[in-house]
Amino acid sequence: RFFLDYNRLNTLTNRSITIDDAKHFIANSAERYDFVATDLPAAYSIQTATLYSAPFFAEIARHMNPGGVFVVNLTSEFTPDDEVSRRITAGLLANFKEVMVVTPKSVGWSFAYTSDRLPFDRAAIETALRDSGEQEFVIYETSAVRAFVGAARPITLDSMDIVLHVSWDWIRGRLD
């Protein structure tokens, strides 16, 4: 519902939602897309961690139309000291020119909106959040995202240590 004004989703008859293994689908697709949204579980295993990797993001980027938007959850709140969200975002920055990160308080974790040319700006996101009842949120534009990511390395197929970090955070949270 937040993209109705931008992509006329409520008036289009040529749209579809596909449920499939993401790596399988994107590897076998010749299509190009205006909008891709992923609903990924946290990277508790190698299988899901690959879906947060720079190579997977590169495949998504390869299939995006100009101005197309890719949305991914960062599995946690995007902060300067959160390694997982920073590394996921580093992979996005390696593949897209613009990355906007939004953290609505009601959700408790962050989402990245990525594109080579986002078709909306910060003000539009703020309006959409407020219109949906969200009163507390944080929005980071690309320059702030780059500053937060700093020297964090993107997740690659050779650096799946992120699985250990995510699992350890989950275990530690249950022990506290």
Tab-separated table of N, CA and C in Angstrom:
chain	number	residue	atom	x	y	z
A	1	ARG	N	0.811	-1.211	0.000
A	1	ARG	CA	0.000	0.000	0.000
A	1	ARG	C	0.841	1.257	0.000
A	2	PHE	N	2.125	1.171	0.393
A	2	PHE	CA	2.971	2.356	0.426
A	2	PHE	C	3.470	2.754	-0.956
A	3	PHE	N	3.337	1.883	-1.942
A	3	PHE	CA	3.846	2.176	-3.270
A	3	PHE	C	2.729	2.466	-4.280
A	4	LEU	N	1.494	2.589	-3.817
A	4	LEU	CA	0.388	2.814	-4.741
A	4	LEU	C	0.607	4.052	-5.599
A	5	ASP	N	1.028	5.152	-4.981
A	5	ASP	CA	1.214	6.397	-5.733
A	5	ASP	C	2.373	6.319	-6.714
A	6	TYR	N	3.323	5.449	-6.467
A	6	TYR	CA	4.516	5.389	-7.310
A	6	TYR	C	4.393	4.378	-8.431
A	7	ASN	N	3.811	3.254	-8.156
A	7	ASN	CA	3.738	2.195	-9.161
A	7	ASN	C	2.314	1.807	-9.534
A	8	ARG	N	1.322	2.538	-9.057
A	8	ARG	CA	-0.091	2.297	-9.384
A	8	ARG	C	-0.490	0.834	-9.163
A	9	LEU	N	0.011	0.237	-8.097
A	9	LEU	CA	-0.253	-1.183	-7.855
A	9	LEU	C	-1.741	-1.496	-7.779
A	10	ASN	N	-2.538	-0.547	-7.323
A	10	ASN	CA	-3.969	-0.819	-7.211
A	10	ASN	C	-4.681	-0.804	-8.566
A	11	THR	N	-4.017	-0.327	-9.624
A	11	THR	CA	-4.658	-0.272	-10.940
A	11	THR	C	-4.052	-1.249	-11.947
A	12	LEU	N	-2.942	-1.872	-11.600
A	12	LEU	CA	-2.270	-2.757	-12.546
A	12	LEU	C	-2.912	-4.138	-12.581
A	13	THR	N	-3.023	-4.666	-13.777
A	13	THR	CA	-3.524	-6.038	-13.931
A	13	THR	C	-2.405	-6.972	-14.368
A	14	ASN	N	-1.242	-6.406	-14.658
A	14	ASN	CA	-0.127	-7.214	-15.156
A	14	ASN	C	0.931	-7.445	-14.086
A	15	ARG	N	0.548	-7.543	-12.863
A	15	ARG	CA	1.494	-7.806	-11.786
A	15	ARG	C	1.240	-9.196	-11.230
A	16	SER	N	2.254	-9.735	-10.605
A	16	SER	CA	2.090	-11.053	-10.011
A	16	SER	C	2.979	-11.175	-8.796
A	17	ILE	N	2.619	-12.069	-7.937
A	17	ILE	CA	3.420	-12.416	-6.772
A	17	ILE	C	3.813	-13.875	-6.964
A	18	THR	N	5.105	-14.153	-6.868
A	18	THR	CA	5.608	-15.508	-7.053
A	18	THR	C	6.204	-16.003	-5.749
A	19	ILE	N	5.841	-17.186	-5.367
A	19	ILE	CA	6.419	-17.812	-4.183
A	19	ILE	C	7.275	-18.975	-4.666
A	20	ASP	N	8.579	-18.857	-4.421
A	20	ASP	CA	9.547	-19.838	-4.898
A	20	ASP	C	10.813	-19.645	-4.078
A	21	ASP	N	11.752	-20.558	-4.184
A	21	ASP	CA	13.064	-20.353	-3.607
A	21	ASP	C	13.695	-19.184	-4.344
A	22	ALA	N	14.140	-18.170	-3.617
A	22	ALA	CA	14.609	-16.932	-4.229
A	22	ALA	C	15.804	-17.144	-5.157
A	23	LYS	N	16.794	-17.903	-4.702
A	23	LYS	CA	17.971	-18.122	-5.546
A	23	LYS	C	17.594	-18.867	-6.817
A	24	HIS	N	16.743	-19.871	-6.688
A	24	HIS	CA	16.294	-20.640	-7.844
A	24	HIS	C	15.535	-19.742	-8.809
A	25	PHE	N	14.610	-18.983	-8.282
A	25	PHE	CA	13.771	-18.141	-9.134
A	25	PHE	C	14.594	-17.111	-9.898
A	26	ILE	N	15.423	-16.373	-9.183
A	26	ILE	CA	16.160	-15.281	-9.837
A	26	ILE	C	17.201	-15.825	-10.812
A	27	ALA	N	17.792	-16.970	-10.500
A	27	ALA	CA	18.786	-17.565	-11.406
A	27	ALA	C	18.151	-18.042	-12.709
A	28	ASN	N	16.873	-18.389	-12.660
A	28	ASN	CA	16.200	-18.932	-13.830
A	28	ASN	C	15.272	-17.937	-14.519
A	29	SER	N	15.254	-16.727	-14.043
A	29	SER	CA	14.366	-15.718	-14.611
A	29	SER	C	15.094	-14.874	-15.646
A	30	ALA	N	14.413	-14.615	-16.738
A	30	ALA	CA	14.936	-13.685	-17.741
A	30	ALA	C	14.231	-12.336	-17.613
A	31	GLU	N	13.287	-12.261	-16.701
A	31	GLU	CA	12.470	-11.052	-16.524
A	31	GLU	C	13.252	-9.929	-15.860
A	32	ARG	N	12.731	-8.717	-16.029
A	32	ARG	CA	13.236	-7.538	-15.323
A	32	ARG	C	12.067	-7.001	-14.505
A	33	TYR	N	12.387	-6.414	-13.376
A	33	TYR	CA	11.342	-6.061	-12.426
A	33	TYR	C	11.407	-4.602	-11.996
A	34	ASP	N	10.225	-4.081	-11.661
A	34	ASP	CA	10.107	-2.731	-11.115
A	34	ASP	C	10.184	-2.746	-9.595
A	35	PHE	N	9.792	-3.868	-9.010
A	35	PHE	CA	9.726	-3.945	-7.551
A	35	PHE	C	9.962	-5.387	-7.115
A	36	VAL	N	10.906	-5.574	-6.209
A	36	VAL	CA	11.162	-6.884	-5.613
A	36	VAL	C	11.209	-6.685	-4.108
A	37	ALA	N	10.393	-7.432	-3.397
A	37	ALA	CA	10.404	-7.400	-1.938
A	37	ALA	C	10.671	-8.810	-1.441
A	38	THR	N	11.596	-8.922	-0.517
A	38	THR	CA	11.894	-10.225	0.059
A	38	THR	C	11.422	-10.256	1.502
A	39	ASP	N	10.981	-11.403	1.920
A	39	ASP	CA	10.583	-11.634	3.305
A	39	ASP	C	11.434	-12.806	3.785
A	40	LEU	N	12.659	-12.475	4.185
A	40	LEU	CA	13.642	-13.502	4.510
A	40	LEU	C	13.728	-13.754	6.004
A	41	PRO	N	13.881	-15.006	6.394
A	41	PRO	CA	14.170	-15.280	7.800
A	41	PRO	C	15.595	-14.841	8.131
A	42	ALA	N	15.864	-14.683	9.392
A	42	ALA	CA	17.220	-14.308	9.814
A	42	ALA	C	18.216	-15.363	9.338
A	43	ALA	N	19.462	-14.971	9.256
A	43	ALA	CA	20.522	-15.831	8.718
A	43	ALA	C	21.028	-16.823	9.765
A	44	TYR	N	20.146	-17.723	10.215
A	44	TYR	CA	20.527	-18.750	11.182
A	44	TYR	C	21.217	-19.930	10.517
A	45	SER	N	21.198	-19.970	9.186
A	45	SER	CA	21.827	-21.076	8.466
A	45	SER	C	22.514	-20.528	7.217
A	46	ILE	N	23.374	-21.339	6.640
A	46	ILE	CA	24.066	-20.951	5.409
A	46	ILE	C	23.048	-20.667	4.313
A	47	GLN	N	22.017	-21.493	4.231
A	47	GLN	CA	21.007	-21.348	3.178
A	47	GLN	C	20.382	-19.964	3.196
A	48	THR	N	19.950	-19.498	4.362
A	48	THR	CA	19.340	-18.167	4.402
A	48	THR	C	20.388	-17.061	4.342
A	49	ALA	N	21.578	-17.301	4.862
A	49	ALA	CA	22.627	-16.278	4.812
A	49	ALA	C	22.990	-15.929	3.376
A	50	THR	N	22.913	-16.892	2.468
A	50	THR	CA	23.238	-16.597	1.071
A	50	THR	C	22.269	-15.573	0.476
A	51	LEU	N	21.066	-15.500	1.027
A	51	LEU	CA	20.072	-14.543	0.531
A	51	LEU	C	20.345	-13.120	1.021
A	52	TYR	N	21.297	-12.976	1.918
A	52	TYR	CA	21.745	-11.661	2.391
A	52	TYR	C	23.130	-11.333	1.848
A	53	SER	N	23.589	-12.091	0.881
A	53	SER	CA	24.963	-11.930	0.387
A	53	SER	C	25.036	-10.961	-0.791
A	54	ALA	N	26.201	-10.360	-0.950
A	54	ALA	CA	26.434	-9.452	-2.073
A	54	ALA	C	26.203	-10.136	-3.425
A	55	PRO	N	26.623	-11.407	-3.616
A	55	PRO	CA	26.342	-12.050	-4.910
A	55	PRO	C	24.842	-12.198	-5.203
A	56	PHE	N	24.048	-12.492	-4.180
A	56	PHE	CA	22.601	-12.585	-4.404
A	56	PHE	C	22.036	-11.208	-4.737
A	57	PHE	N	22.496	-10.182	-4.028
A	57	PHE	CA	22.034	-8.821	-4.319
A	57	PHE	C	22.437	-8.405	-5.731
A	58	ALA	N	23.593	-8.862	-6.193
A	58	ALA	CA	24.024	-8.555	-7.562
A	58	ALA	C	23.061	-9.168	-8.578
A	59	GLU	N	22.594	-10.386	-8.304
A	59	GLU	CA	21.620	-11.025	-9.195
A	59	GLU	C	20.312	-10.239	-9.211
A	60	ILE	N	19.874	-9.801	-8.047
A	60	ILE	CA	18.647	-8.985	-7.991
A	60	ILE	C	18.861	-7.708	-8.805
A	61	ALA	N	19.987	-7.022	-8.582
A	61	ALA	CA	20.276	-5.766	-9.291
A	61	ALA	C	20.272	-5.970	-10.795
A	62	ARG	N	20.782	-7.114	-11.236
A	62	ARG	CA	20.843	-7.420	-12.668
A	62	ARG	C	19.446	-7.526	-13.289
A	63	HIS	N	18.454	-7.835	-12.480
A	63	HIS	CA	17.084	-8.026	-12.968
A	63	HIS	C	16.181	-6.813	-12.746
A	64	MET	N	16.726	-5.724	-12.217
A	64	MET	CA	15.894	-4.556	-11.921
A	64	MET	C	15.821	-3.619	-13.121
A	65	ASN	N	14.624	-3.097	-13.377
A	65	ASN	CA	14.445	-2.039	-14.362
A	65	ASN	C	14.990	-0.733	-13.799
A	66	PRO	N	15.320	0.233	-14.652
A	66	PRO	CA	15.730	1.545	-14.135
A	66	PRO	C	14.640	2.115	-13.215
A	67	GLY	N	15.050	2.583	-12.066
A	67	GLY	CA	14.087	3.098	-11.095
A	67	GLY	C	13.381	2.016	-10.303
A	68	GLY	N	13.703	0.754	-10.568
A	68	GLY	CA	13.109	-0.344	-9.817
A	68	GLY	C	13.620	-0.345	-8.393
A	69	VAL	N	12.803	-0.868	-7.488
A	69	VAL	CA	13.127	-0.855	-6.059
A	69	VAL	C	13.188	-2.279	-5.524
A	70	PHE	N	14.235	-2.547	-4.767
A	70	PHE	CA	14.409	-3.814	-4.050
A	70	PHE	C	14.324	-3.498	-2.562
A	71	VAL	N	13.472	-4.232	-1.849
A	71	VAL	CA	13.288	-4.031	-0.416
A	71	VAL	C	13.696	-5.293	0.314
A	72	VAL	N	14.519	-5.137	1.350
A	72	VAL	CA	14.973	-6.276	2.139
A	72	VAL	C	14.982	-5.881	3.619
A	73	ASN	N	14.600	-6.810	4.485
A	73	ASN	CA	14.709	-6.524	5.920
A	73	ASN	C	16.156	-6.766	6.343
A	74	LEU	N	16.583	-6.036	7.347
A	74	LEU	CA	17.972	-6.142	7.808
A	74	LEU	C	18.102	-7.037	9.033
A	75	THR	N	17.061	-7.717	9.421
A	75	THR	CA	16.973	-8.703	10.510
A	75	THR	C	17.194	-8.128	11.902
A	76	SER	N	17.540	-6.859	11.986
A	76	SER	CA	17.750	-6.202	13.277
A	76	SER	C	17.669	-4.702	13.047
A	77	GLU	N	17.885	-3.957	14.086
A	77	GLU	CA	17.872	-2.504	13.947
A	77	GLU	C	19.218	-2.033	13.401
A	78	PHE	N	19.176	-1.189	12.400
A	78	PHE	CA	20.374	-0.649	11.755
A	78	PHE	C	20.981	0.418	12.661
A	79	THR	N	22.104	0.069	13.277
A	79	THR	CA	22.816	0.991	14.164
A	79	THR	C	24.313	0.852	13.879
A	80	PRO	N	25.099	1.840	14.300
A	80	PRO	CA	26.547	1.777	14.031
A	80	PRO	C	27.246	0.583	14.669
A	81	ASP	N	26.647	-0.019	15.697
A	81	ASP	CA	27.306	-1.145	16.363
A	81	ASP	C	26.661	-2.499	16.052
A	82	ASP	N	25.691	-2.538	15.137
A	82	ASP	CA	25.059	-3.808	14.785
A	82	ASP	C	25.736	-4.391	13.547
A	83	GLU	N	26.575	-5.389	13.769
A	83	GLU	CA	27.371	-5.963	12.683
A	83	GLU	C	26.525	-6.596	11.589
A	84	VAL	N	25.460	-7.290	11.968
A	84	VAL	CA	24.660	-8.006	10.976
A	84	VAL	C	24.009	-7.026	10.001
A	85	SER	N	23.293	-6.036	10.513
A	85	SER	CA	22.613	-5.097	9.607
A	85	SER	C	23.619	-4.291	8.795
A	86	ARG	N	24.761	-3.963	9.365
A	86	ARG	CA	25.788	-3.212	8.634
A	86	ARG	C	26.372	-4.052	7.493
A	87	ARG	N	26.586	-5.331	7.723
A	87	ARG	CA	27.157	-6.183	6.665
A	87	ARG	C	26.148	-6.448	5.557
A	88	ILE	N	24.884	-6.635	5.919
A	88	ILE	CA	23.847	-6.787	4.891
A	88	ILE	C	23.798	-5.523	4.041
A	89	THR	N	23.803	-4.382	4.700
A	89	THR	CA	23.727	-3.104	4.001
A	89	THR	C	24.972	-2.851	3.168
A	90	ALA	N	26.129	-3.306	3.625
A	90	ALA	CA	27.355	-3.179	2.825
A	90	ALA	C	27.197	-3.911	1.494
A	91	GLY	N	26.549	-5.063	1.518
A	91	GLY	CA	26.291	-5.800	0.278
A	91	GLY	C	25.331	-5.068	-0.640
A	92	LEU	N	24.368	-4.380	-0.049
A	92	LEU	CA	23.445	-3.586	-0.861
A	92	LEU	C	24.172	-2.403	-1.500
A	93	LEU	N	25.000	-1.725	-0.699
A	93	LEU	CA	25.756	-0.579	-1.222
A	93	LEU	C	26.717	-0.992	-2.335
A	94	ALA	N	27.189	-2.231	-2.299
A	94	ALA	CA	28.094	-2.717	-3.339
A	94	ALA	C	27.368	-2.957	-4.668
A	95	ASN	N	26.034	-3.017	-4.619
A	95	ASN	CA	25.276	-3.370	-5.816
A	95	ASN	C	24.259	-2.335	-6.275
A	96	PHE	N	23.959	-1.366	-5.440
A	96	PHE	CA	22.971	-0.343	-5.776
A	96	PHE	C	23.538	1.035	-5.443
A	97	LYS	N	23.161	2.028	-6.224
A	97	LYS	CA	23.661	3.387	-6.004
A	97	LYS	C	22.999	4.071	-4.816
A	98	GLU	N	21.741	3.736	-4.553
A	98	GLU	CA	21.010	4.365	-3.454
A	98	GLU	C	20.476	3.299	-2.498
A	99	VAL	N	20.672	3.549	-1.209
A	99	VAL	CA	20.138	2.672	-0.168
A	99	VAL	C	19.561	3.571	0.918
A	100	MET	N	18.271	3.450	1.148
A	100	MET	CA	17.598	4.188	2.211
A	100	MET	C	17.152	3.169	3.254
A	101	VAL	N	17.502	3.407	4.507
A	101	VAL	CA	17.143	2.482	5.575
A	101	VAL	C	16.081	3.127	6.452
A	102	VAL	N	15.020	2.372	6.716
A	102	VAL	CA	13.891	2.847	7.512
A	102	VAL	C	13.696	1.907	8.692
A	103	THR	N	13.581	2.507	9.884
A	103	THR	CA	13.329	1.723	11.097
A	103	THR	C	12.074	2.255	11.779
A	104	PRO	N	10.923	1.604	11.555
A	104	PRO	CA	9.711	2.002	12.284
A	104	PRO	C	9.758	1.424	13.699
A	105	LYS	N	9.449	2.233	14.697
A	105	LYS	CA	9.516	1.766	16.086
A	105	LYS	C	8.587	0.570	16.319
A	106	SER	N	7.433	0.559	15.694
A	106	SER	CA	6.468	-0.515	15.929
A	106	SER	C	6.983	-1.872	15.466
A	107	VAL	N	7.932	-1.884	14.550
A	107	VAL	CA	8.464	-3.140	14.021
A	107	VAL	C	9.679	-3.593	14.824
A	108	GLY	N	10.570	-2.659	15.138
A	108	GLY	CA	11.736	-3.003	15.947
A	108	GLY	C	12.960	-3.419	15.167
A	109	TRP	N	12.875	-3.496	13.854
A	109	TRP	CA	14.059	-3.724	13.044
A	109	TRP	C	13.951	-2.873	11.791
A	110	SER	N	14.991	-2.903	11.003
A	110	SER	CA	15.097	-1.980	9.873
A	110	SER	C	14.880	-2.672	8.534
A	111	PHE	N	14.513	-1.845	7.558
A	111	PHE	CA	14.310	-2.272	6.184
A	111	PHE	C	15.128	-1.376	5.277
A	112	ALA	N	15.705	-1.951	4.236
A	112	ALA	CA	16.453	-1.161	3.261
A	112	ALA	C	15.668	-1.118	1.961
A	113	TYR	N	15.551	0.085	1.419
A	113	TYR	CA	14.964	0.326	0.109
A	113	TYR	C	16.129	0.684	-0.797
A	114	THR	N	16.326	-0.082	-1.858
A	114	THR	CA	17.509	0.095	-2.695
A	114	THR	C	17.115	0.247	-4.158
A	115	SER	N	17.964	0.955	-4.871
A	115	SER	CA	17.750	1.171	-6.288
A	115	SER	C	18.967	1.901	-6.845
A	116	ASP	N	19.090	1.931	-8.130
A	116	ASP	CA	20.078	2.816	-8.723
A	116	ASP	C	19.526	4.239	-8.800
A	117	ARG	N	18.192	4.345	-8.680
A	117	ARG	CA	17.542	5.654	-8.655
A	117	ARG	C	16.180	5.477	-7.979
A	118	LEU	N	16.150	5.696	-6.670
A	118	LEU	CA	14.900	5.527	-5.935
A	118	LEU	C	13.833	6.477	-6.478
A	119	PRO	N	12.628	5.973	-6.695
A	119	PRO	CA	11.563	6.816	-7.256
A	119	PRO	C	10.814	7.623	-6.193
A	120	PHE	N	11.355	7.683	-4.998
A	120	PHE	CA	10.746	8.459	-3.912
A	120	PHE	C	11.871	9.026	-3.063
A	121	ASP	N	11.527	9.980	-2.218
A	121	ASP	CA	12.522	10.590	-1.348
A	121	ASP	C	12.119	10.432	0.108
A	122	ARG	N	12.930	10.963	0.977
A	122	ARG	CA	12.712	10.865	2.414
A	122	ARG	C	11.337	11.404	2.808
A	123	ALA	N	10.954	12.549	2.250
A	123	ALA	CA	9.676	13.169	2.594
A	123	ALA	C	8.510	12.242	2.249
A	124	ALA	N	8.588	11.573	1.115
A	124	ALA	CA	7.516	10.650	0.721
A	124	ALA	C	7.422	9.470	1.687
A	125	ILE	N	8.563	8.959	2.127
A	125	ILE	CA	8.566	7.851	3.088
A	125	ILE	C	7.983	8.328	4.423
A	126	GLU	N	8.389	9.508	4.875
A	126	GLU	CA	7.847	10.057	6.122
A	126	GLU	C	6.333	10.185	6.039
A	127	THR	N	5.828	10.711	4.930
A	127	THR	CA	4.379	10.857	4.755
A	127	THR	C	3.689	9.505	4.772
A	128	ALA	N	4.242	8.531	4.057
A	128	ALA	CA	3.641	7.192	4.018
A	128	ALA	C	3.626	6.557	5.398
A	129	LEU	N	4.704	6.712	6.154
A	129	LEU	CA	4.748	6.150	7.500
A	129	LEU	C	3.699	6.805	8.398
A	130	ARG	N	3.632	8.110	8.363
A	130	ARG	CA	2.642	8.811	9.201
A	130	ARG	C	1.217	8.471	8.783
A	131	ASP	N	0.980	8.398	7.471
A	131	ASP	CA	-0.357	8.050	6.978
A	131	ASP	C	-0.785	6.652	7.414
A	132	SER	N	0.185	5.778	7.640
A	132	SER	CA	-0.145	4.413	8.069
A	132	SER	C	-0.221	4.299	9.593
A	133	GLY	N	-0.058	5.430	10.298
A	133	GLY	CA	-0.177	5.418	11.756
A	133	GLY	C	1.145	5.331	12.489
A	134	GLU	N	2.227	5.258	11.757
A	134	GLU	CA	3.555	5.171	12.381
A	134	GLU	C	3.970	6.575	12.816
A	135	GLN	N	4.245	6.749	14.107
A	135	GLN	CA	4.629	8.070	14.614
A	135	GLN	C	6.107	8.179	14.954
A	136	GLU	N	6.731	7.049	15.291
A	136	GLU	CA	8.148	7.062	15.640
A	136	GLU	C	8.908	6.172	14.665
A	137	PHE	N	9.893	6.770	14.015
A	137	PHE	CA	10.687	6.049	13.040
A	137	PHE	C	11.982	6.813	12.804
A	138	VAL	N	12.930	6.109	12.212
A	138	VAL	CA	14.204	6.704	11.818
A	138	VAL	C	14.402	6.374	10.352
A	139	ILE	N	14.862	7.372	9.584
A	139	ILE	CA	15.154	7.177	8.166
A	139	ILE	C	16.584	7.638	7.909
A	140	TYR	N	17.360	6.785	7.278
A	140	TYR	CA	18.723	7.130	6.892
A	140	TYR	C	18.808	7.148	5.371
A	141	GLU	N	19.284	8.246	4.819
A	141	GLU	CA	19.512	8.326	3.386
A	141	GLU	C	20.899	7.767	3.071
A	142	THR	N	21.215	7.626	1.795
A	142	THR	CA	22.410	6.917	1.356
A	142	THR	C	23.690	7.404	2.027
A	143	SER	N	23.894	8.693	2.152
A	143	SER	CA	25.141	9.190	2.751
A	143	SER	C	25.261	8.764	4.207
A	144	ALA	N	24.165	8.812	4.949
A	144	ALA	CA	24.193	8.361	6.345
A	144	ALA	C	24.360	6.854	6.427
A	145	VAL	N	23.740	6.125	5.512
A	145	VAL	CA	23.889	4.663	5.468
A	145	VAL	C	25.362	4.308	5.260
A	146	ARG	N	26.014	4.983	4.314
A	146	ARG	CA	27.439	4.725	4.060
A	146	ARG	C	28.271	4.995	5.308
A	147	ALA	N	27.964	6.065	6.013
A	147	ALA	CA	28.718	6.405	7.223
A	147	ALA	C	28.526	5.327	8.296
A	148	PHE	N	27.298	4.847	8.477
A	148	PHE	CA	27.034	3.798	9.471
A	148	PHE	C	27.727	2.494	9.099
A	149	VAL	N	27.689	2.142	7.820
A	149	VAL	CA	28.291	0.881	7.375
A	149	VAL	C	29.801	0.917	7.586
A	150	GLY	N	30.418	2.062	7.324
A	150	GLY	CA	31.851	2.202	7.542
A	150	GLY	C	32.641	1.125	6.827
A	151	ALA	N	33.486	0.432	7.568
A	151	ALA	CA	34.367	-0.591	6.998
A	151	ALA	C	33.760	-1.996	7.043
A	152	ALA	N	32.476	-2.102	7.360
A	152	ALA	CA	31.846	-3.429	7.408
A	152	ALA	C	31.951	-4.102	6.044
A	153	ARG	N	32.308	-5.368	6.058
A	153	ARG	CA	32.460	-6.143	4.827
A	153	ARG	C	31.117	-6.735	4.404
A	154	PRO	N	30.808	-6.708	3.113
A	154	PRO	CA	29.597	-7.387	2.643
A	154	PRO	C	29.675	-8.888	2.939
A	155	ILE	N	28.555	-9.500	3.090
A	155	ILE	CA	28.488	-10.949	3.233
A	155	ILE	C	28.753	-11.539	1.851
A	156	THR	N	29.646	-12.507	1.774
A	156	THR	CA	29.932	-13.181	0.512
A	156	THR	C	29.765	-14.682	0.722
A	157	LEU	N	29.855	-15.426	-0.338
A	157	LEU	CA	29.727	-16.876	-0.219
A	157	LEU	C	30.931	-17.487	0.480
A	158	ASP	N	32.013	-16.712	0.595
A	158	ASP	CA	33.205	-17.162	1.313
A	158	ASP	C	33.266	-16.631	2.741
A	159	SER	N	32.271	-15.872	3.148
A	159	SER	CA	32.289	-15.292	4.501
A	159	SER	C	30.936	-15.470	5.176
A	160	MET	N	30.604	-16.695	5.443
A	160	MET	CA	29.318	-17.012	6.056
A	160	MET	C	29.373	-17.007	7.583
A	161	ASP	N	30.398	-16.374	8.144
A	161	ASP	CA	30.493	-16.264	9.594
A	161	ASP	C	29.306	-15.512	10.188
A	162	ILE	N	28.564	-14.842	9.342
A	162	ILE	CA	27.390	-14.111	9.801
A	162	ILE	C	26.397	-15.061	10.484
A	163	VAL	N	26.366	-16.307	10.042
A	163	VAL	CA	25.482	-17.310	10.652
A	163	VAL	C	25.838	-17.492	12.122
A	164	LEU	N	27.119	-17.534	12.427
A	164	LEU	CA	27.550	-17.667	13.826
A	164	LEU	C	27.147	-16.449	14.648
A	165	HIS	N	27.293	-15.258	14.076
A	165	HIS	CA	26.926	-14.038	14.788
A	165	HIS	C	25.429	-13.986	15.083
A	166	VAL	N	24.623	-14.294	14.082
A	166	VAL	CA	23.171	-14.262	14.257
A	166	VAL	C	22.736	-15.306	15.276
A	167	SER	N	23.264	-16.509	15.157
A	167	SER	CA	22.898	-17.583	16.093
A	167	SER	C	23.346	-17.246	17.513
A	168	TRP	N	24.562	-16.720	17.656
A	168	TRP	CA	25.065	-16.371	18.984
A	168	TRP	C	24.213	-15.263	19.608
A	169	ASP	N	23.836	-14.256	18.837
A	169	ASP	CA	22.977	-13.185	19.358
A	169	ASP	C	21.652	-13.756	19.843
A	170	TRP	N	21.094	-14.699	19.091
A	170	TRP	CA	19.823	-15.303	19.474
A	170	TRP	C	19.985	-16.109	20.762
A	171	ILE	N	21.036	-16.901	20.838
A	171	ILE	CA	21.291	-17.715	22.047
A	171	ILE	C	21.534	-16.814	23.250
A	172	ARG	N	22.378	-15.815	23.080
A	172	ARG	CA	22.698	-14.895	24.187
A	172	ARG	C	21.430	-14.189	24.682
A	173	GLY	N	20.555	-13.817	23.764
A	173	GLY	CA	19.295	-13.179	24.133
A	173	GLY	C	18.396	-14.085	24.962
A	174	ARG	N	18.478	-15.378	24.725
A	174	ARG	CA	17.656	-16.343	25.477
A	174	ARG	C	18.264	-16.628	26.859
A	175	LEU	N	19.582	-16.417	27.005
A	175	LEU	CA	20.249	-16.701	28.265
A	175	LEU	C	20.197	-15.532	29.250
A	176	ASP	N	20.018	-14.331	28.709
A	176	ASP	CA	19.995	-13.135	29.572
A	176	ASP	C	18.746	-13.034	30.401
